[in-house]
Short mmCIF file of C-alpha atoms and ligand atoms in Angstrom, two decimals:
data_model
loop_
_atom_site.label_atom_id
_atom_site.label_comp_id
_atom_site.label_asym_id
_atom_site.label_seq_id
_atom_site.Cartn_x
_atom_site.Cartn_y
_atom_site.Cartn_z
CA UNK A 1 19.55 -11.18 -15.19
CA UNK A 2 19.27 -9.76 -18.99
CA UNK A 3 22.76 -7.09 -19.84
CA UNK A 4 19.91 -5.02 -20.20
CA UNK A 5 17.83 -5.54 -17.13
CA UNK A 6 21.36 -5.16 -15.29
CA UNK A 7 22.05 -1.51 -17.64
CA UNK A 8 19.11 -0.58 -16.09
CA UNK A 9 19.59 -1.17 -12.72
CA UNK A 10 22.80 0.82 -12.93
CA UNK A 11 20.98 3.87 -14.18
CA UNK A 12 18.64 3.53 -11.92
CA UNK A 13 20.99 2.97 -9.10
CA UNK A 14 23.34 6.23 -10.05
CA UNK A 15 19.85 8.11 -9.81
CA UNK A 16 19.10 7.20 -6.60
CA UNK A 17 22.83 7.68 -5.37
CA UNK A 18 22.77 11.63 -6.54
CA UNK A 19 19.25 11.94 -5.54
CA UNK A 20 18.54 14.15 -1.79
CA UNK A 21 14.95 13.66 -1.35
CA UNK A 22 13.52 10.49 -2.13
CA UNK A 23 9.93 9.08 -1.86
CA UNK A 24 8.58 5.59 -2.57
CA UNK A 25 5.37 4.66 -3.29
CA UNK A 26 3.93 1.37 -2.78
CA UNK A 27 0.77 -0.72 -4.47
CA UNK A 28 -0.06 -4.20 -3.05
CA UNK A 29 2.23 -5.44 -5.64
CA UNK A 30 5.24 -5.17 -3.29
CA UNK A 31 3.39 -7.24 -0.50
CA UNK A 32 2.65 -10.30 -3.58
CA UNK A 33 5.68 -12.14 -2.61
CA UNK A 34 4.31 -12.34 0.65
CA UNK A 35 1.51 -14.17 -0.34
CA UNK A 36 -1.03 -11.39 -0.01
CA UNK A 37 -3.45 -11.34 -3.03
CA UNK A 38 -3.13 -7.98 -5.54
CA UNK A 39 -6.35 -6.45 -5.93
CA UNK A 40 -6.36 -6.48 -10.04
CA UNK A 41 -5.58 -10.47 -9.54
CA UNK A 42 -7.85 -13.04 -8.93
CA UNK A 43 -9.30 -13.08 -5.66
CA UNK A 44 -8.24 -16.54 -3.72
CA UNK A 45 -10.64 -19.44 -2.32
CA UNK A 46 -13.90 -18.61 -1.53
CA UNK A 47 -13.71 -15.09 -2.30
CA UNK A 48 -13.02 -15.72 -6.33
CA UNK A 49 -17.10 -14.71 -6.63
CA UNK A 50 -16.49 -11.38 -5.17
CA UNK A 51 -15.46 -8.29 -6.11
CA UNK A 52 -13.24 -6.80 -4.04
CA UNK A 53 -14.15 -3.37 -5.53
CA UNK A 54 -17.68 -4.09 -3.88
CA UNK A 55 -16.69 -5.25 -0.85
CA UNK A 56 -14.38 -2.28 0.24
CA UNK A 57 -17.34 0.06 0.28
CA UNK A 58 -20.00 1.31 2.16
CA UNK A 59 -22.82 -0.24 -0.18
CA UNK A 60 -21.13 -3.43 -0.06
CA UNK A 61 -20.72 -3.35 3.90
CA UNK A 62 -24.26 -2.28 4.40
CA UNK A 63 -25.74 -4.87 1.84
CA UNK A 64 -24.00 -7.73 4.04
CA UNK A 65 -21.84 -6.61 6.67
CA UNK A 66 -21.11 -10.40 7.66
CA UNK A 67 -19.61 -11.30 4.16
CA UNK A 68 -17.45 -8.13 4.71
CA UNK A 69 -16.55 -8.76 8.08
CA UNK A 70 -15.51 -12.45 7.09
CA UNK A 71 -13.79 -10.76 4.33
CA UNK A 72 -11.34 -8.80 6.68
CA UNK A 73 -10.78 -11.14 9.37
CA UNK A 74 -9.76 -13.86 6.41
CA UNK A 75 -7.56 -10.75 5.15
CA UNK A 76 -6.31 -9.74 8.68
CA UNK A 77 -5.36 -13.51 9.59
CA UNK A 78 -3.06 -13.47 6.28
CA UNK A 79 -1.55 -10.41 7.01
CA UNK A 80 -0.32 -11.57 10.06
CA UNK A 81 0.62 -14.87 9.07
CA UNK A 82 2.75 -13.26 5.79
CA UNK A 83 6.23 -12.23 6.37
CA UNK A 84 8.16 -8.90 4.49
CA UNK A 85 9.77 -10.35 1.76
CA UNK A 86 13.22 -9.35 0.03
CA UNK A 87 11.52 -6.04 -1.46
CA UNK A 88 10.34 -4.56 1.82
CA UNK A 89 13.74 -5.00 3.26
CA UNK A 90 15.28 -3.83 0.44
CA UNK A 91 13.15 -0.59 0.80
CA UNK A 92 13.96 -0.35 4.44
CA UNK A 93 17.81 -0.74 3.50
CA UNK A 94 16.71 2.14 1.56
CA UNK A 95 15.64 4.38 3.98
CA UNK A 96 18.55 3.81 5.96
CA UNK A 97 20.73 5.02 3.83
CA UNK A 98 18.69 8.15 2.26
CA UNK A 99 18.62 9.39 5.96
CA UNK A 100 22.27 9.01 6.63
CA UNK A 101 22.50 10.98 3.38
CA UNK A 102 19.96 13.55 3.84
CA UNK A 103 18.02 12.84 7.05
CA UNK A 104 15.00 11.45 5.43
CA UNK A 105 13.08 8.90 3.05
CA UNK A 106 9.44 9.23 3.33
CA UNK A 107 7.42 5.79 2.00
CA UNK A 108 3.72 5.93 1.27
CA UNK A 109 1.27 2.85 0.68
CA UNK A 110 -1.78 2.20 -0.86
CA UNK A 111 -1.55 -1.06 1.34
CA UNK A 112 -3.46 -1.65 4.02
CA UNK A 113 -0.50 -4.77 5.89
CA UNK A 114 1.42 -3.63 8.18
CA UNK A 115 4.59 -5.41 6.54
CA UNK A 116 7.19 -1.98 5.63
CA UNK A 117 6.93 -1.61 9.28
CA UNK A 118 7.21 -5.00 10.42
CA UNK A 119 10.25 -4.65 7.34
CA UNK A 120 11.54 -1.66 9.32
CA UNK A 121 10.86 1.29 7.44
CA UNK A 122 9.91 4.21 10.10
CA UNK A 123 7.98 7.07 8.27
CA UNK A 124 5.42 5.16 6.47
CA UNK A 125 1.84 7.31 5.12
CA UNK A 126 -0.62 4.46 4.73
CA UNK A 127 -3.33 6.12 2.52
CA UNK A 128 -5.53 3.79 2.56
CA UNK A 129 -5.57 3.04 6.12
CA UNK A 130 -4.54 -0.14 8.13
CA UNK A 131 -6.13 -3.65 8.08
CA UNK A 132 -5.30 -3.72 11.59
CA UNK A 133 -7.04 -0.89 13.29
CA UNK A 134 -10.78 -1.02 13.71
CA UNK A 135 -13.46 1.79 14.35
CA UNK A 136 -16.88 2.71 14.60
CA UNK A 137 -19.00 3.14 11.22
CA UNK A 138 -21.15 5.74 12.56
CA UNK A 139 -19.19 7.76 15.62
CA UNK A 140 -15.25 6.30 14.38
CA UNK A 141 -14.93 6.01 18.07
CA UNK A 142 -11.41 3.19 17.97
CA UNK A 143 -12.29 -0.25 18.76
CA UNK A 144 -9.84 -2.83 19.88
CA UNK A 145 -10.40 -5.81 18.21
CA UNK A 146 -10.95 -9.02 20.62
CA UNK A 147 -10.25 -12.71 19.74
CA UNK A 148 -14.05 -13.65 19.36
CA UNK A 149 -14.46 -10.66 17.09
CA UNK A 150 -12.04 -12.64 14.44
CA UNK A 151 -14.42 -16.32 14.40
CA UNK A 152 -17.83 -13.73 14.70
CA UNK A 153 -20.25 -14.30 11.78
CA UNK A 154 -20.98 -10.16 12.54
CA UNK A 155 -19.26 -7.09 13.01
CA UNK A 156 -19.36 -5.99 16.82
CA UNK A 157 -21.50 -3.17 17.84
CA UNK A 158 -19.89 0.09 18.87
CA UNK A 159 -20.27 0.26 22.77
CA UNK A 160 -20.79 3.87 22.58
CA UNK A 161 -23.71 4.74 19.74
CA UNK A 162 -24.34 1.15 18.92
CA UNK A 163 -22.89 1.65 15.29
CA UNK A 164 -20.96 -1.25 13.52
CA UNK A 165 -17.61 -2.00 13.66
CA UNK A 166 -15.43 -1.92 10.17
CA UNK A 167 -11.65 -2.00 9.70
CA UNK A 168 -10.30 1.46 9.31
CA UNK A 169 -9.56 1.33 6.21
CA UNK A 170 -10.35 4.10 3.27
CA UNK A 171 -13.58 2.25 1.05
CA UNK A 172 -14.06 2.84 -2.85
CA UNK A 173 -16.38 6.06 -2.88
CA UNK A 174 -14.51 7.16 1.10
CA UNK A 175 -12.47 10.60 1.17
CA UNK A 176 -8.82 9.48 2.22
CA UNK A 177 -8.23 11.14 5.17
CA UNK A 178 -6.92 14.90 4.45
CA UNK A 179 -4.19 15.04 6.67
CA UNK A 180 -2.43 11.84 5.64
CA UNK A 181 -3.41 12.95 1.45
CA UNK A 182 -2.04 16.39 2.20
CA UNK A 183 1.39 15.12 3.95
CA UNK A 184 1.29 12.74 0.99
CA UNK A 185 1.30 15.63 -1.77
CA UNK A 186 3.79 17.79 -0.18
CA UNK A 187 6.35 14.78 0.15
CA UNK A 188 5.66 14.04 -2.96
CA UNK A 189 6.57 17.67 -4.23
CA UNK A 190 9.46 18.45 -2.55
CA UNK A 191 11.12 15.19 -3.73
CA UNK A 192 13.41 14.82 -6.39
CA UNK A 193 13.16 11.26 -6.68
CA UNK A 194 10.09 8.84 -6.65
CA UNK A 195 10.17 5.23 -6.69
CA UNK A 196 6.96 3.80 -7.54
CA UNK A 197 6.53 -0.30 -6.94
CA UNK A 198 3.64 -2.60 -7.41
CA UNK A 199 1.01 -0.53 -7.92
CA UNK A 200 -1.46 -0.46 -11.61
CA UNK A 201 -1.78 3.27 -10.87
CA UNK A 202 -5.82 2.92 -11.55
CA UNK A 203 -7.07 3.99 -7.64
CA UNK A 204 -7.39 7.49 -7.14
CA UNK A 205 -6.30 10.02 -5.75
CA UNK A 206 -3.19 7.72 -5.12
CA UNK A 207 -2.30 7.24 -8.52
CA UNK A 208 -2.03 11.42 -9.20
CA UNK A 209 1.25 11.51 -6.91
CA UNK A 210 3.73 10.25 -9.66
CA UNK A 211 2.45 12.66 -12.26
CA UNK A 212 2.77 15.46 -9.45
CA UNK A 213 6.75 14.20 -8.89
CA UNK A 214 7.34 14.19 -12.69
CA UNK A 215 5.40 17.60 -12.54
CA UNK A 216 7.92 19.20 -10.35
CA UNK A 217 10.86 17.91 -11.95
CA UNK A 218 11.49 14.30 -9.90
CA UNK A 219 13.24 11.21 -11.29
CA UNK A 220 9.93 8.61 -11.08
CA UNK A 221 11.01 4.81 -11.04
CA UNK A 222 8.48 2.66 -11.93
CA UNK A 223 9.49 -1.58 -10.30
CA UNK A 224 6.70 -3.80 -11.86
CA UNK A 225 6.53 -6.65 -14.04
CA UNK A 226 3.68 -5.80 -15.77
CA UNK A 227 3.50 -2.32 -18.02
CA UNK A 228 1.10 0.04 -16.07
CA UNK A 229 0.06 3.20 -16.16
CA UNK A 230 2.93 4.80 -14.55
CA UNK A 231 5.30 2.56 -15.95
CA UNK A 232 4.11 5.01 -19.17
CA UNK A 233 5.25 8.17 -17.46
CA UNK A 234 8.14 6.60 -15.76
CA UNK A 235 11.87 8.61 -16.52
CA UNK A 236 13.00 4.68 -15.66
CA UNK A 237 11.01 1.54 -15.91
CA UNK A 238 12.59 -1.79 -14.16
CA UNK A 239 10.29 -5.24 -15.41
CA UNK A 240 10.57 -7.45 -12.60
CA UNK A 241 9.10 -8.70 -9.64
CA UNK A 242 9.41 -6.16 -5.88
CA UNK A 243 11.40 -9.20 -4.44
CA UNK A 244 13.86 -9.54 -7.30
CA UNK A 245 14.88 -6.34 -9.15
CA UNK A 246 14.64 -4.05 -5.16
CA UNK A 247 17.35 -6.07 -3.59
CA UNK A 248 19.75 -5.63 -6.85
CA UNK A 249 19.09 -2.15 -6.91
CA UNK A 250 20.22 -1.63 -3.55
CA UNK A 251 23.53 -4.00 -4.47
CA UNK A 252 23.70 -1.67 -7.36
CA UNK A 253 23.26 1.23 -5.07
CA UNK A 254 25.81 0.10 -2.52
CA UNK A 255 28.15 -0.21 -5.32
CA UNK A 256 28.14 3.33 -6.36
CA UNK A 257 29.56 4.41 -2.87
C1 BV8 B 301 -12.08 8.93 -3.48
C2 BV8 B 301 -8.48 -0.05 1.18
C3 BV8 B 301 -13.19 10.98 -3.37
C4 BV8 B 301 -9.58 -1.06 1.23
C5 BV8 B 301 -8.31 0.69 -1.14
C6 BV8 B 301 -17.03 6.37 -8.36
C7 BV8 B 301 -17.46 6.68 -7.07
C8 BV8 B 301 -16.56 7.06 -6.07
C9 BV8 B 301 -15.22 7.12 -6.35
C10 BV8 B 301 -14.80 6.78 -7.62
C11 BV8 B 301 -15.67 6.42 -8.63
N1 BV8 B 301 -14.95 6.15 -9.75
C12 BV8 B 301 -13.64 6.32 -9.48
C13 BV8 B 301 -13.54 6.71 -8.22
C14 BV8 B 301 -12.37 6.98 -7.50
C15 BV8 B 301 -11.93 5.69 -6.84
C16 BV8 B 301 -11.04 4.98 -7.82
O1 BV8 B 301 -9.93 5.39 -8.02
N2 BV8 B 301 -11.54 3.92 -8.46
C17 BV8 B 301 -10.73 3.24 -9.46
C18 BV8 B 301 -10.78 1.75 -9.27
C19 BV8 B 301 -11.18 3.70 -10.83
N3 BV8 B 301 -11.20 6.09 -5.67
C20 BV8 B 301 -11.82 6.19 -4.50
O2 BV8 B 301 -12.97 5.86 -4.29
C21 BV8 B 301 -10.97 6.80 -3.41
N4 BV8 B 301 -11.71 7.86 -2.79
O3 BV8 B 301 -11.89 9.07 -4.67
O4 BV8 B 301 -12.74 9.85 -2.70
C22 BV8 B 301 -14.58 10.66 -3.83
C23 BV8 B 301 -15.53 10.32 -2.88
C24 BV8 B 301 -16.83 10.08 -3.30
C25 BV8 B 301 -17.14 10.18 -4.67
C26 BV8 B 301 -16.15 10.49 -5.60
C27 BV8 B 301 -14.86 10.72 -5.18
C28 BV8 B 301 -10.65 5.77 -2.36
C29 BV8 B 301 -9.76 4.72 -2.97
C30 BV8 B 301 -9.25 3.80 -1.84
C31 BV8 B 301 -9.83 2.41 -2.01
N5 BV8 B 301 -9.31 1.52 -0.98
N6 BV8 B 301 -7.84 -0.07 -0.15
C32 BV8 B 301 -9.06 -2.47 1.31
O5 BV8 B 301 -7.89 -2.73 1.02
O6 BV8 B 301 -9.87 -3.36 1.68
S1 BV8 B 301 -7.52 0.64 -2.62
C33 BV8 B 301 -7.03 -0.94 -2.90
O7 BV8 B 301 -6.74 -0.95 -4.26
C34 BV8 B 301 -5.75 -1.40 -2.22
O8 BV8 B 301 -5.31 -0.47 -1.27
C35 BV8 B 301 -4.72 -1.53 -3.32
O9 BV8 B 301 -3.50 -0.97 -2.98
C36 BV8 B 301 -5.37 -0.78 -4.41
C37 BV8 B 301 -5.19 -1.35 -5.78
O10 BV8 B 301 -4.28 -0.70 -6.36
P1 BV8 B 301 -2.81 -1.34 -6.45
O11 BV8 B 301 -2.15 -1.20 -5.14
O12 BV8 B 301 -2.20 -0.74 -7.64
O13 BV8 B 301 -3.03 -2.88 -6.66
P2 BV8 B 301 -3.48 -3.58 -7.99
O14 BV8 B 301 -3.95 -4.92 -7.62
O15 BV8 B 301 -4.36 -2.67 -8.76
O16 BV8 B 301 -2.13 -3.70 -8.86
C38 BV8 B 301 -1.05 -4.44 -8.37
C39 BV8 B 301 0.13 -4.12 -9.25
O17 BV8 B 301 1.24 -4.85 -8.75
C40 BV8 B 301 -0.04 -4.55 -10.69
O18 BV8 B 301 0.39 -3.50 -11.55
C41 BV8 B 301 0.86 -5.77 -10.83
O19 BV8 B 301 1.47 -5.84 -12.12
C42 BV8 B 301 1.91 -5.48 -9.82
N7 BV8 B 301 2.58 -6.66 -9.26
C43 BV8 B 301 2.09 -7.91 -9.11
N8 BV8 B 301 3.04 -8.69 -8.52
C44 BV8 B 301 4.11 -7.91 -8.28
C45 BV8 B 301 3.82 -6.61 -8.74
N9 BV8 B 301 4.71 -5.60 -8.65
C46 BV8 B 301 5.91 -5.87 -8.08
N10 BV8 B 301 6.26 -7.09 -7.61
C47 BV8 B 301 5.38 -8.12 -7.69
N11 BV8 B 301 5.73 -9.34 -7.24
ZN1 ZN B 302 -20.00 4.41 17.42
#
């Protein structure tokens, strides 16, 4: 690790050990090293001729709701084949210190795994909703998902107004659902630090929450390789991979005490 990378860490690490209210924010960069595809990179195997922008929405779901369907039982089967890797333990070290130090640590994902809980991390906001519960297109009415449904060429049909099935998950062009969005904003201003990881900052509304930190005076982080949007607002920018630079910030952290 570069002096500088390691200079870096430290700052960031002394801003996290003074900080009382701290958020993270998570982009489906941090679930990478788990072997789960990022949206912005290529999609894998068969899927390289689609665009996932297309196929998480209504228009794509109605156009051909078997590709789809395919699409999220091939997703759902790597979710639960993928293990948390070093960053989502290193996040749910995280939390368990922040709430022996102020009682909470509120994490909120654009991700649709299931992995920070799996990792441990208790108050999670998933924004986008879960890959693993399903609903009803039409009514929303829950549907538990049965082991035929994951081989099916088709969605099932809702049992009570004969909709389709879908994941419940938030589609391009789909309203996030208010409660989770307004729980998400109010977090988001009462902290005093954010740490943002894996995420290009390009989906909306999701990507307004760091500004709205900054806004009200937070620290933002920003863990990424790449430069991104928020790495552009960002009071501190680490360049490195979720699995790498989260775990030495948390060494880093743990040797401030
Ligand atoms: C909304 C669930 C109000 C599905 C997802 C036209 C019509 C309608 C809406 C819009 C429109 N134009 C724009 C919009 C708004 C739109 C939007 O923001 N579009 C963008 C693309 C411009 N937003 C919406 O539609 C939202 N709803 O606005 O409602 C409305 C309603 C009607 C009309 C108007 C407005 C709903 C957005 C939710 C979409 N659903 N997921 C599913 O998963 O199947 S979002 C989906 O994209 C994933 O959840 C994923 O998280 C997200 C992509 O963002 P990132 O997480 O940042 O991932 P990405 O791949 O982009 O980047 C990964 C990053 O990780 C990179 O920076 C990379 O460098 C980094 N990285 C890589 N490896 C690592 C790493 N970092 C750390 N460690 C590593 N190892
Ligand atoms: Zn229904």
């Amino acid at each position: 690790m570069s002096p500088s990378i390691q200079h870096v860490l430290q700052q960031a690490a002394a801003r996290i050990a003074t900080a009382e209210r701290i958020v993270c924010l998570t982009g489906a960069g941090i679930s990478a090293e788990s072997g789960i595809a990022t949206f912005r990179s290529a999609q894998s195997g068969l899927w390289t001729k689609y665009d996932p922008m297309q196929l998480a929405s209504q228009e794509g779901f109605a156009r051909n709701p078997s590709l789809v369907w395919r699409w999220y039982m091939q997703r759902l089967h790597q979710v639960e084949e993928a293990r948390p890797n070093p960053g989502h333990l290193a996040l749910a070290r995280l939390e368990t210190l922040a709430i022996q130090k102020s009682g909470q640590m509120s994490l909120i994902t654009q991700n649709v795994d299931d992995l920070h809980e799996r990792a441990g991390n208790h108050h999670v906001l998933h924004l986008h909703g879960q890959i693993t519960h399903y609903r009803c297109n039409d009514c929303r009415r829950y549907y538990l998902l049965r082991l035929d449904d994951r081989q099916a060429e088709d969605p099932p049909w809702c049992a009570t107004c004969g909709g389709q099935i879908r994941p419940d998950v938030v589609w391009f062009g789909e309203m996030l659902l208010e409660a989770v969005y307004r729980q998400a904003q109010q977090v988001v201003q009462e902290c005093d630090l954010l740490l943002v990881v894996g995420t290009s900052g390009v989906v909306y509304p999701a990507a307004e929450l760091p500004y709205i930190a900054q806004g009200n005076g937070a620290c933002v982080i920003d863990v990424n390789p790449q430069d991104n949007a928020i790495g552009q607002i960002a009071d501190i920018a680490l360049r490195g991979t979720a699995g790498v630079i989260l775990p030495k910030l948390l060494d880093n952290l743990l040797s401030t005490r």
